[in-house]
Short mmCIF file of C-alpha atoms and ligand atoms in Angstrom, two decimals:
data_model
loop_
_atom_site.label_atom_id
_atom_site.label_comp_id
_atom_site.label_asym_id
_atom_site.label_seq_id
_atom_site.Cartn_x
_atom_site.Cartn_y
_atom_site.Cartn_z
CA UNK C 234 79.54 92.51 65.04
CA UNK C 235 83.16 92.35 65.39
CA UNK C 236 85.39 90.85 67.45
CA UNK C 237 89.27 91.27 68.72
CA UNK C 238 90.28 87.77 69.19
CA UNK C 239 93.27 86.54 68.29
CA UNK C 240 93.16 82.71 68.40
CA UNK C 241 96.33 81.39 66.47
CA UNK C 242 98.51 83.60 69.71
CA UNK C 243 95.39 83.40 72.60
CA UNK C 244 95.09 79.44 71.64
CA UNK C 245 98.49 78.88 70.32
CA UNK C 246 99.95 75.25 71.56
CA UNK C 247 102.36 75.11 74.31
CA UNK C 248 105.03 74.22 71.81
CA UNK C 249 104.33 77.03 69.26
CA UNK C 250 104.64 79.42 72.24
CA UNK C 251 107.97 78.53 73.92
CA UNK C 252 109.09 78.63 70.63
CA UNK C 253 108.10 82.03 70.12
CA UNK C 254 109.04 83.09 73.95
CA UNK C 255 112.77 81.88 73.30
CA UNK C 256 112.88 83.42 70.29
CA UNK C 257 111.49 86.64 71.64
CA UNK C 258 113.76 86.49 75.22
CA UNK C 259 117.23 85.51 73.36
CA UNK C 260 116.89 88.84 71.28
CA UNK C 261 115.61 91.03 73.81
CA UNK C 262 118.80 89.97 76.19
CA UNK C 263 121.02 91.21 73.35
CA UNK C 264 119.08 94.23 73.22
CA UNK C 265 119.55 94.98 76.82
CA UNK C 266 122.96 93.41 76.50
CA UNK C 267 123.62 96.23 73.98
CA UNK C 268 121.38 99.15 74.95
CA UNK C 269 121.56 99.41 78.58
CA UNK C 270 124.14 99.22 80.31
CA UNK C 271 122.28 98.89 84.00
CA UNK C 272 121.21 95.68 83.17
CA UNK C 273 124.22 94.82 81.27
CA UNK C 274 126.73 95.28 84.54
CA UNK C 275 124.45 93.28 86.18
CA UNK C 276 124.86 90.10 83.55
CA UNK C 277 128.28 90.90 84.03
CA UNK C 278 128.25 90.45 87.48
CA UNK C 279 126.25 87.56 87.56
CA UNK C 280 128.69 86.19 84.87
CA UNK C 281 126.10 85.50 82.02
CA UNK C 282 126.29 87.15 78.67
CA UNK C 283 123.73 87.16 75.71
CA UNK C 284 125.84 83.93 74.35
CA UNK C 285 124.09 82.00 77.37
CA UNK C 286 120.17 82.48 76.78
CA UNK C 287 119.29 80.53 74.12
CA UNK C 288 115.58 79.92 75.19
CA UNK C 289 113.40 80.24 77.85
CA UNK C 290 114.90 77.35 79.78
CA UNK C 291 117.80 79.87 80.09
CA UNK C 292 115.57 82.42 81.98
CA UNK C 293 116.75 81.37 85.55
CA UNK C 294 120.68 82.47 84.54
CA UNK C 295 119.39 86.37 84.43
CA UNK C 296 119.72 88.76 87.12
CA UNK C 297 116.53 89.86 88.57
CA UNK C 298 115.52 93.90 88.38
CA UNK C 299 113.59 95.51 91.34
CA UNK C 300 111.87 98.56 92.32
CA UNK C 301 115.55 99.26 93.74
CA UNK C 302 116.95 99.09 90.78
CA UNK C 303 114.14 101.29 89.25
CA UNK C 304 115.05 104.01 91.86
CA UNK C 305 118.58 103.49 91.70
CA UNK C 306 118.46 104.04 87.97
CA UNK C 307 116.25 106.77 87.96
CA UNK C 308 114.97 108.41 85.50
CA UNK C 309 116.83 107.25 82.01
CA UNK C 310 119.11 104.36 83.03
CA UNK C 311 116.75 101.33 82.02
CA UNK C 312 115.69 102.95 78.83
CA UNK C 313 116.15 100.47 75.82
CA UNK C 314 115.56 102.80 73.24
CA UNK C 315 117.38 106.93 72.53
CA UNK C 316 114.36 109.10 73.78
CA UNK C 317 113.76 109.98 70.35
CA UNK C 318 112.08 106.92 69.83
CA UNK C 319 110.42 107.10 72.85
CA UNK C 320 106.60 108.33 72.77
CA UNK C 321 105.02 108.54 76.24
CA UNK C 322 105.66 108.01 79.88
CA UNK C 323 103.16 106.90 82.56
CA UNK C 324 103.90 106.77 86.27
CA UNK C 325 102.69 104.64 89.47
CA UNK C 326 100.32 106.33 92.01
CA UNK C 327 102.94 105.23 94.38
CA UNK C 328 102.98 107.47 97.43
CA UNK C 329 106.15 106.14 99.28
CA UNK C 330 110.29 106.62 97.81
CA UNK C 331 110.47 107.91 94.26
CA UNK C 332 107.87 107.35 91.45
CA UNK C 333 108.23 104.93 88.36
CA UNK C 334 108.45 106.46 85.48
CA UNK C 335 107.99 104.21 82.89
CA UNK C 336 108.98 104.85 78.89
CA UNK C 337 106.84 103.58 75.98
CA UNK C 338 107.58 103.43 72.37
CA UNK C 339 104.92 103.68 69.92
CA UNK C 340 105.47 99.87 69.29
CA UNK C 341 104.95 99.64 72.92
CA UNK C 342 101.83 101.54 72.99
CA UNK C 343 100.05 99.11 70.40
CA UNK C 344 101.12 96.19 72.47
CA UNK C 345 99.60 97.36 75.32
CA UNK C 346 96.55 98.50 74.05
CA UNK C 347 96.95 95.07 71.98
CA UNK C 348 96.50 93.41 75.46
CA UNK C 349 93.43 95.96 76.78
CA UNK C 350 91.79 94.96 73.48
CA UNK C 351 91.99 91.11 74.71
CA UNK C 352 90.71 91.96 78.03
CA UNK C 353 87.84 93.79 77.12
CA UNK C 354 87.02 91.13 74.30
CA UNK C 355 87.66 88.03 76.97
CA UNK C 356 84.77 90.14 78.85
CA UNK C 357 82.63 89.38 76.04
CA UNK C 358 83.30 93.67 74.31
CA UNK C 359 82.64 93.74 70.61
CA UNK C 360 82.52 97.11 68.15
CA UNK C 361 78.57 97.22 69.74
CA UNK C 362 79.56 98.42 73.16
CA UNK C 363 79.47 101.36 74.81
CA UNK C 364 82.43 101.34 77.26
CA UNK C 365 83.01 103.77 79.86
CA UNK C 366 85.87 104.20 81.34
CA UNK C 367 86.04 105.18 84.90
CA UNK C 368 89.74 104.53 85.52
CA UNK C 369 92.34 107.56 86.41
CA UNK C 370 93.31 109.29 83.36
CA UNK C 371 96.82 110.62 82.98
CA UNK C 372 99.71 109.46 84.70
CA UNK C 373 97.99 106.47 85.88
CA UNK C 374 98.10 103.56 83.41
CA UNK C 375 94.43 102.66 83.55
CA UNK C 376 92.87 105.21 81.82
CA UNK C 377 95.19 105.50 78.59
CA UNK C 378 95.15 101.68 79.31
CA UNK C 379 91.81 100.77 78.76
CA UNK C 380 90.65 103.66 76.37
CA UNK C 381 92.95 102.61 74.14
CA UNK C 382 91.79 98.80 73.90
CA UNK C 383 88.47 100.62 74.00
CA UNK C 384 89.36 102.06 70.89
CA UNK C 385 90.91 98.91 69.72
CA UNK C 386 87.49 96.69 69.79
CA UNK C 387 86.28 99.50 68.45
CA UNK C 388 83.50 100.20 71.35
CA UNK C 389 82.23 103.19 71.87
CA UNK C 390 84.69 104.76 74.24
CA UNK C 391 83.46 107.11 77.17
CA UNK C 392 86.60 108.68 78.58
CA UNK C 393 84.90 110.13 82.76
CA UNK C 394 88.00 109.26 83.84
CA UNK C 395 87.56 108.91 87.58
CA UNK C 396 85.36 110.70 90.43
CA UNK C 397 82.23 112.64 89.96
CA UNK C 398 80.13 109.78 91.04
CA UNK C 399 76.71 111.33 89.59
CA UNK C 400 78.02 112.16 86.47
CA UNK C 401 79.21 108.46 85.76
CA UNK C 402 75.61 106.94 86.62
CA UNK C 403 74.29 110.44 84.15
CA UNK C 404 76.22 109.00 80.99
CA UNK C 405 76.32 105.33 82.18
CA UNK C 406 72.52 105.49 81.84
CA UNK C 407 71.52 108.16 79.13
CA UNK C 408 74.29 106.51 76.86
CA UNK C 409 73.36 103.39 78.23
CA UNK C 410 76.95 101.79 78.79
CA UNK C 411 77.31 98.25 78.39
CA UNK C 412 80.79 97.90 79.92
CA UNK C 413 82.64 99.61 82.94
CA UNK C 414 85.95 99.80 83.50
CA UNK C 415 87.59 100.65 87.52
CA UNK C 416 88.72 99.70 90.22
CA UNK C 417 86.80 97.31 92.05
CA UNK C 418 86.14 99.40 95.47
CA UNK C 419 84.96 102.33 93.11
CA UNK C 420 82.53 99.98 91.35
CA UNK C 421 81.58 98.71 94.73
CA UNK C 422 80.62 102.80 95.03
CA UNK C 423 79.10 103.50 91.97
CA UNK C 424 76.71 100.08 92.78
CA UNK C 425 76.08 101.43 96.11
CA UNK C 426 75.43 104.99 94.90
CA UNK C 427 72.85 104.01 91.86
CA UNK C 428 71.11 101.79 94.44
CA UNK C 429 70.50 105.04 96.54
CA UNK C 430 69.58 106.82 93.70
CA UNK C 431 66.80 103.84 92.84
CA UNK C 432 68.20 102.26 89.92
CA UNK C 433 67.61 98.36 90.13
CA UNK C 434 70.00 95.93 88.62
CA UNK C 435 67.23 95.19 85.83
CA UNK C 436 67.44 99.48 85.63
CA UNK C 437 71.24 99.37 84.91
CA UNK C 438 72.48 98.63 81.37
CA UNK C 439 75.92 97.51 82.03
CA UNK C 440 76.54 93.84 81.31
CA UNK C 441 80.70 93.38 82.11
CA UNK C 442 82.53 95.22 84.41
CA UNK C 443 86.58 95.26 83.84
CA UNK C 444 87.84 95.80 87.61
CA UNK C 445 91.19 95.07 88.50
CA UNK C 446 94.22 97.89 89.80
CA UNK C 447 93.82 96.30 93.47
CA UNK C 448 93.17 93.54 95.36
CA UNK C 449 89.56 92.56 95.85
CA UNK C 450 88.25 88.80 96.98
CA UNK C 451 85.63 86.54 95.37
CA UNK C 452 83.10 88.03 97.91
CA UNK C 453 83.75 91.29 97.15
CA UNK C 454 83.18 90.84 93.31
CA UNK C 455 79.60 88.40 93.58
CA UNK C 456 78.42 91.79 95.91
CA UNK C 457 79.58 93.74 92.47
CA UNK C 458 77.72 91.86 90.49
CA UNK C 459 74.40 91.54 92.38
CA UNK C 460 74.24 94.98 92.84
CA UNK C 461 75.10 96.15 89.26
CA UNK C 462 73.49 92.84 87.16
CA UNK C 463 76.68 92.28 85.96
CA UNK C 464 79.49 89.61 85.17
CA UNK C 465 82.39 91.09 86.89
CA UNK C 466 85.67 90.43 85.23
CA UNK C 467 89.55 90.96 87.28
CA UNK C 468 92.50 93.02 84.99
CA UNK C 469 96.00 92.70 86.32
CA UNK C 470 99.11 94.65 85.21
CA UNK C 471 101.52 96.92 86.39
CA UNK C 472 103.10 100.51 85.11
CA UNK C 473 107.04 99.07 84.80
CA UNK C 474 105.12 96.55 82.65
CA UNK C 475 103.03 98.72 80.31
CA UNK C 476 99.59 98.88 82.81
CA UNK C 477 96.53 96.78 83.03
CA UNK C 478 96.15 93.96 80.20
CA UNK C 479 99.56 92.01 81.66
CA UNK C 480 96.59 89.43 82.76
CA UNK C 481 92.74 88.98 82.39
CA UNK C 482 89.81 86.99 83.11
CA UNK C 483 87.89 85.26 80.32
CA UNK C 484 84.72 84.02 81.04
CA UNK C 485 85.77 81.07 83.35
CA UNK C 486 86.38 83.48 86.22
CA UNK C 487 88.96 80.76 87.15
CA UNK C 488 92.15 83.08 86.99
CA UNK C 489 93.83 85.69 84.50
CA UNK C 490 95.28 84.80 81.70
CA UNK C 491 98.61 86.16 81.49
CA UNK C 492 99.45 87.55 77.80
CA UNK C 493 102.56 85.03 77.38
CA UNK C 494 103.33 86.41 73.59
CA UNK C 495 104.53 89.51 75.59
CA UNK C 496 105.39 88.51 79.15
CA UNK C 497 107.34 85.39 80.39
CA UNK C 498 106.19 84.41 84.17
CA UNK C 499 108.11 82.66 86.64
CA UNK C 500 106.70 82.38 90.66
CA UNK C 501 109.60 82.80 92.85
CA UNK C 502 110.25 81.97 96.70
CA UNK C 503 110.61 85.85 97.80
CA UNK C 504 113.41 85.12 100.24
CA UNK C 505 115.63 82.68 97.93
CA UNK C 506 114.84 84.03 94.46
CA UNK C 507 114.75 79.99 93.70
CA UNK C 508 112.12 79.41 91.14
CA UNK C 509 108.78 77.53 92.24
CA UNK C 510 107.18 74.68 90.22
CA UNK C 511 104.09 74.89 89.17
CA UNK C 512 101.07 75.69 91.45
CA UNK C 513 103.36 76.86 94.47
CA UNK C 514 102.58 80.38 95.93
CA UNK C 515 105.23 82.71 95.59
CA UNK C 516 106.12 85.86 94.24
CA UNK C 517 105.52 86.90 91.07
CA UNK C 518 108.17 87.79 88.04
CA UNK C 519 107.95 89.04 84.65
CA UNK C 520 109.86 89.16 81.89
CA UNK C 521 108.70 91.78 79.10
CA UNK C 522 110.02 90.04 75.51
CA UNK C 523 109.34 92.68 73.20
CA UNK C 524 109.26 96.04 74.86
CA UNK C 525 111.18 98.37 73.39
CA UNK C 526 111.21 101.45 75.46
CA UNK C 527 111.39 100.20 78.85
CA UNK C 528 112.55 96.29 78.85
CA UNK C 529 112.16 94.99 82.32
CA UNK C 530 113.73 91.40 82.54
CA UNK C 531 113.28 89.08 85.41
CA UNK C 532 110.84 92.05 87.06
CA UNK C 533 110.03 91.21 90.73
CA UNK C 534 106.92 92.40 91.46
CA UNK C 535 106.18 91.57 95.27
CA UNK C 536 102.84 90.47 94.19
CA UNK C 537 102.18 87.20 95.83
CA UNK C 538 100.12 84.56 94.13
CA UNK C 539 100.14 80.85 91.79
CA UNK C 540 100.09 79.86 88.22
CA UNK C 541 98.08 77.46 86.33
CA UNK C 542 98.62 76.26 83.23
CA UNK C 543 95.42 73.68 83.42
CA UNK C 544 92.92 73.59 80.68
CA UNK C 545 90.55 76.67 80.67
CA UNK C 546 87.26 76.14 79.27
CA UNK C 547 87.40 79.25 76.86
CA UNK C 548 89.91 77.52 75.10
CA UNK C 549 92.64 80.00 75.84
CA UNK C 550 95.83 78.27 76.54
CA UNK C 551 98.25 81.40 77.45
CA UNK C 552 98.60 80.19 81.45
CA UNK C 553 96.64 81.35 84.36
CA UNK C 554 97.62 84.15 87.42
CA UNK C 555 95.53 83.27 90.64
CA UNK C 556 93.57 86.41 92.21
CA UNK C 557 97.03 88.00 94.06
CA UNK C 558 96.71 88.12 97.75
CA UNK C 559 98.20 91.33 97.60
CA UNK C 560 101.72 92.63 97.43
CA UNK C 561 104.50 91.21 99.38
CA UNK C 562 104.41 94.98 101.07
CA UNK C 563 100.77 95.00 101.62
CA UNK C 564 101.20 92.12 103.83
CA UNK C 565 100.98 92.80 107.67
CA UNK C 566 102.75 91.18 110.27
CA UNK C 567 100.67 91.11 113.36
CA UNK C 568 102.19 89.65 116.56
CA UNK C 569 104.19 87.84 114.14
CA UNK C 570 100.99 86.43 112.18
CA UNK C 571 101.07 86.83 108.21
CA UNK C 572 97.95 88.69 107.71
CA UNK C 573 96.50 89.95 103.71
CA UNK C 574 93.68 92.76 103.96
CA UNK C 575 92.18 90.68 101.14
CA UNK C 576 91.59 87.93 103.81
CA UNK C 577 89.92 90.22 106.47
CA UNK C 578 87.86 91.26 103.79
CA UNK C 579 86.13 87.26 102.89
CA UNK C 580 84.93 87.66 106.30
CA UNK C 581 83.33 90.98 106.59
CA UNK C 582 81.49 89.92 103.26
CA UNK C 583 80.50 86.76 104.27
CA UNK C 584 79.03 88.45 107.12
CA UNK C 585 76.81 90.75 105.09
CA UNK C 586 79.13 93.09 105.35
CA UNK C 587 80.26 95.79 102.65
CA UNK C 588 83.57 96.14 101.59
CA UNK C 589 83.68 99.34 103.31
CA UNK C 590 86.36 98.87 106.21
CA UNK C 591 89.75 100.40 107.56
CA UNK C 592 92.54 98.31 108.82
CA UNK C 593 94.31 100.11 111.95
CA UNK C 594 97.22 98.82 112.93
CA UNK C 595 98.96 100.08 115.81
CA UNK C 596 101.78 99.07 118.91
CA UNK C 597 100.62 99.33 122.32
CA UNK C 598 102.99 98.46 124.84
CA UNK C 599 105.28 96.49 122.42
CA UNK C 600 102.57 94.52 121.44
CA UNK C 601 100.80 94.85 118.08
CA UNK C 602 97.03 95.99 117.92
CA UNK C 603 94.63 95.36 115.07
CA UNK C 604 91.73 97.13 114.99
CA UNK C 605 88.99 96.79 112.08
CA UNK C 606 86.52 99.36 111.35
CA UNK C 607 83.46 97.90 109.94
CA UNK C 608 80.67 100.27 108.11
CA UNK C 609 77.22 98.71 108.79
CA UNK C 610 75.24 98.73 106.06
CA UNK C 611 71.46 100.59 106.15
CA UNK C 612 69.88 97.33 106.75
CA UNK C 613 71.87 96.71 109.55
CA UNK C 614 71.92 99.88 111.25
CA UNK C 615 70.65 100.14 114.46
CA UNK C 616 71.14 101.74 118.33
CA UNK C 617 69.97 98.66 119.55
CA UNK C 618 73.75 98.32 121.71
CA UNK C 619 73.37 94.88 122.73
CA UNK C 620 72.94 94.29 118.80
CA UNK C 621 76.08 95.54 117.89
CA UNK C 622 78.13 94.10 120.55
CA UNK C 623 76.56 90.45 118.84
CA UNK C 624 77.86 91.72 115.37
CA UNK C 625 80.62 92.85 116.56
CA UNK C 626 81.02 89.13 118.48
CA UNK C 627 80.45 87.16 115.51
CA UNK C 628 83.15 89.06 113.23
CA UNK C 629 86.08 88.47 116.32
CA UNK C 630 85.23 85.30 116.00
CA UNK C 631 85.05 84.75 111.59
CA UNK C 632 88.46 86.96 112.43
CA UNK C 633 90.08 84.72 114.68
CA UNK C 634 89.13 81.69 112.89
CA UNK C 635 90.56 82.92 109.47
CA UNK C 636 93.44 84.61 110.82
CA UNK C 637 94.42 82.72 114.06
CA UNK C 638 94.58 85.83 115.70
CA UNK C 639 92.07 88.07 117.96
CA UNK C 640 91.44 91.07 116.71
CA UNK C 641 89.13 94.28 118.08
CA UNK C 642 86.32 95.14 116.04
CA UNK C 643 84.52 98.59 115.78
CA UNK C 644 81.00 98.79 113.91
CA UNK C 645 80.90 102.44 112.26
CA UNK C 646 77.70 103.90 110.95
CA UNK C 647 76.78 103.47 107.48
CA UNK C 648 79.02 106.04 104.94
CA UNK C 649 81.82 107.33 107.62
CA UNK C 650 84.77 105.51 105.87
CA UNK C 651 85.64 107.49 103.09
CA UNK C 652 84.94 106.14 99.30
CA UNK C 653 87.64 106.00 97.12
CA UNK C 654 87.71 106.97 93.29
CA UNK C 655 91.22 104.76 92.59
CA UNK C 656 92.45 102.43 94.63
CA UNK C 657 91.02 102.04 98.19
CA UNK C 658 93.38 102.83 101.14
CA UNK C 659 92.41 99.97 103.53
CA UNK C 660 95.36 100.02 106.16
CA UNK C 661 96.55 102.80 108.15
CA UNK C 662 99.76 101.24 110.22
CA UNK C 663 100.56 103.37 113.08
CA UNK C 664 103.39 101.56 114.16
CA UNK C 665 106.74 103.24 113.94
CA UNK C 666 109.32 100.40 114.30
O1 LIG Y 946 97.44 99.26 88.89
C1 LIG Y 946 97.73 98.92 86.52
C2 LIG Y 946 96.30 98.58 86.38
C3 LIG Y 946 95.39 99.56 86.04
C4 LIG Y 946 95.88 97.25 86.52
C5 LIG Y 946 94.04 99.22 85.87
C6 LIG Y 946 94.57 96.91 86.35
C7 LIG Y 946 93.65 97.91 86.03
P1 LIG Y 946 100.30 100.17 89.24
O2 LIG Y 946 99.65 101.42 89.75
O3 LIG Y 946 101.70 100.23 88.82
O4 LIG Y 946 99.52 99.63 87.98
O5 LIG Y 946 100.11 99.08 90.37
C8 LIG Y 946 100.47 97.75 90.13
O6 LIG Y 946 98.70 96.95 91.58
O7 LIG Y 946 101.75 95.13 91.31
C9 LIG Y 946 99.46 94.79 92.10
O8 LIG Y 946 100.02 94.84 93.39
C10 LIG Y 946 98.25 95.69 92.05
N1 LIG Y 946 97.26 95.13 91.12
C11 LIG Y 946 97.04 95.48 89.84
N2 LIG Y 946 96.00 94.76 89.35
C12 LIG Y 946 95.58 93.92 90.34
C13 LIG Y 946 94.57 92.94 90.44
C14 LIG Y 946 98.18 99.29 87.93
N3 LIG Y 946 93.75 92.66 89.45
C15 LIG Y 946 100.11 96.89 91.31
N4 LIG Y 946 94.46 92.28 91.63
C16 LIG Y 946 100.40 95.43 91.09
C17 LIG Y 946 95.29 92.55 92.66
C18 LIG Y 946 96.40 94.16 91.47
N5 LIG Y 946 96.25 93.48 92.61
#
């Protein structure tokens, strides 16, 4: 049995690795510095030059890219590297403004699949698994994300890509997978659909699921791993950054472990761009210190959340990313109230609840609506009316109590909110402002 760990960089001392971070960042500013002039007007303007960044203690000087800058510059004007060097692209499932397009080298490629490998080790994956990955293939990152660290631990790779629900449970069970890889609300899916089907949790091979692409709470993944008998396992990344890998869980299920040989974080206060100490909840940035192809410095990625750098138990000391609440755009404001789907979802699940549920928002009158559509689950389902309203009852109530605000309610019957194969749509805002 083999494994892809990689101690002497996963365990590396805090010294060893700023070391290597300011060695990485100082060159990859002259890079940009040289290569692309986007970024480099942008030094210019903010009066800093490669001369300045010395080390990571520099970091703060840079200019910060965003996705306006990524549309601005659209397609070629943030590559680092003539297109003849360049490999691949993949793109964002994005469904508002223009796409990302993002650039990889084949340098880039390994270091990507580099950090899949990690992830899919950290979930205990060795060259004896079977891992099937359910993930989008194509212009999505997780597919080609996770089949390539797949191929990496050298598991047994089983490319269904996503959807056709009955053939994943046919070839998670006749080739007995030992490791899934999706998002979290299609796992929630598959669980629910091998339950109907009969399949216990003692029935279902799978031992580690690799579930990350969205936000999903702690209730959400103990329902995961109850019904598939599994140790569910959160992936982070995003497509200007190479895909998932940017962060994983090890076995601690105490945060992600953000691959620091490749990407510097910083948590930012979104409305001052003054950098947080640690432990304060902010919004997340990246720098990338070796990408080639597409080098995103100081990369704001409206993904809301806190680091860690206290000691893990797996002995990994590359710091920690807390579960994000979702992205700074995924946030509602609700008769002024900050309210995270991921939030309205700890109740509904600690209510017995499914996470099968659609967010309306809506503006009646000038004043905001929220209305939550709840699936019952079998068990639960009933015509009994005076039952529901009680159900109904008890959720405005876990509601109000989480989110200081009253909220309406709707039980639907079980399987009339549509399942989704990528990432779940949970909020439908109605509003026009
Ligand atoms: O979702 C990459 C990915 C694929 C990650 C497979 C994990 C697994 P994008 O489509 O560019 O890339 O979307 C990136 O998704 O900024 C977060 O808002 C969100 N996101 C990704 N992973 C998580 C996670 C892929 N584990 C955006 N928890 C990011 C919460 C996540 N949100």
């Amino acid at each position: 049995m083999e494994r892809y760990f990689q101690p002497e960089i996963e365990c590396a001392s805090r010294e060893d690795m700023i070391r290597l971070q300011s060695k990485r960042l100082a060159a990859q500013v002259r890079r940009v510095w040289e290569n692309v002039p986007y970024y480099r007007k942008k030094m210019e303007e903010k009066g800093v030059t490669p001369d300045d960044i010395h080390g990571i203690e520099d970091l703060a000087k840079l200019p910060f890219l965003s996705k306006a800058d990524l549309r601005e510059a659209y397609p070629y004007g943030l590559l680092g590297k003539p297109l003849k060097d360049c490999v691949r692209i993949q793109s964002t499932s994005g469904t508002t403004g223009k796409r990302v397009v993002a650039f990889y080298t084949q340098h880039d490629i390994d270091l990507w699949e580099e950090c899949c490998a990690r992830a899919i080790t950290a979930a205990g994956g060795t060259n004896e698994d079977v891992c099937q990955v359910s993930y989008g293939y194509g212009l999505f990152t997780g597919g080609p994300g996770l089949n390539g660290g797949s191929h990496k631990v050298g598991c047994l790779t089983v490319p269904t890509s996503s959807g056709n629900t009955d053939r994943q449970i046919m070839f998670i069970m006749d080739l007995q997978a030992t490791i899934l890889c999706c998002t979290p609300s299609y796992a929630a899916y598959l669980g629910e659909r091998m339950k109907e089907l009969g399949y216990t949790p003692e029935d279902i091979p799978l031992k580690a699921g690799i579930f990350g692409a969205e936000a999903w709470s702690e209730e959400m993944r103990r329902d995961i791993e109850k019904t598939l008998g599994i140790k569910a396992y959160d992936i982070y990344g995003l497509t200007e950054l190479s895909g998932p890998g940017v962060a994983f869980e090890c076995s601690a299920q105490q945060g992600m472990h953000i691959n620091e040989d490749h990407f510097i974080a910083e948590i930012i206060d979104p409305d001052t761009g003054e950098v947080l100490p640690e432990g304060a909840q902010g919004e997340l940035v990246f720098t990338a210190i070796d990408k080639e192809a597409f080098p995103m410095i100081r990369y704001r990625t409206r993904d809301i959340c806190t680091l860690t750098r206290e000691k893990c138990p797996c002995g990994r000391t590359h710091v920690r990313m807390a579960k994000p609440k979702g992205r700074s755009d995924d946030m509602l404001i609700i008769r002024g109230v900050n309210v995270f789907p991921s939030q309205i979802e700890t109740v509904l699940i600690n209510n017995g609840y499914a996470a099968n549920y659609q967010i309306i928002v809506d503006r009646v009158n000038n004043t905001d609506t929220l209305d939550v559509q709840v699936e019952m689950t079998p068990e639960m389902f009933t015509d009994n009316v005076g039952e529901i309203q009680a159900r109904q009852s008890a959720l405005v109530e876990g509601l109000k109590s989480m989110l200081g605000l009253k909220a309406k309610v709707t039980l639907v019957a079980p399987k009339s909110i549509v399942r989704s194969e990528g990432k779940a749509v949970r909020v439908i805002d109605k509003r026009k402002i």
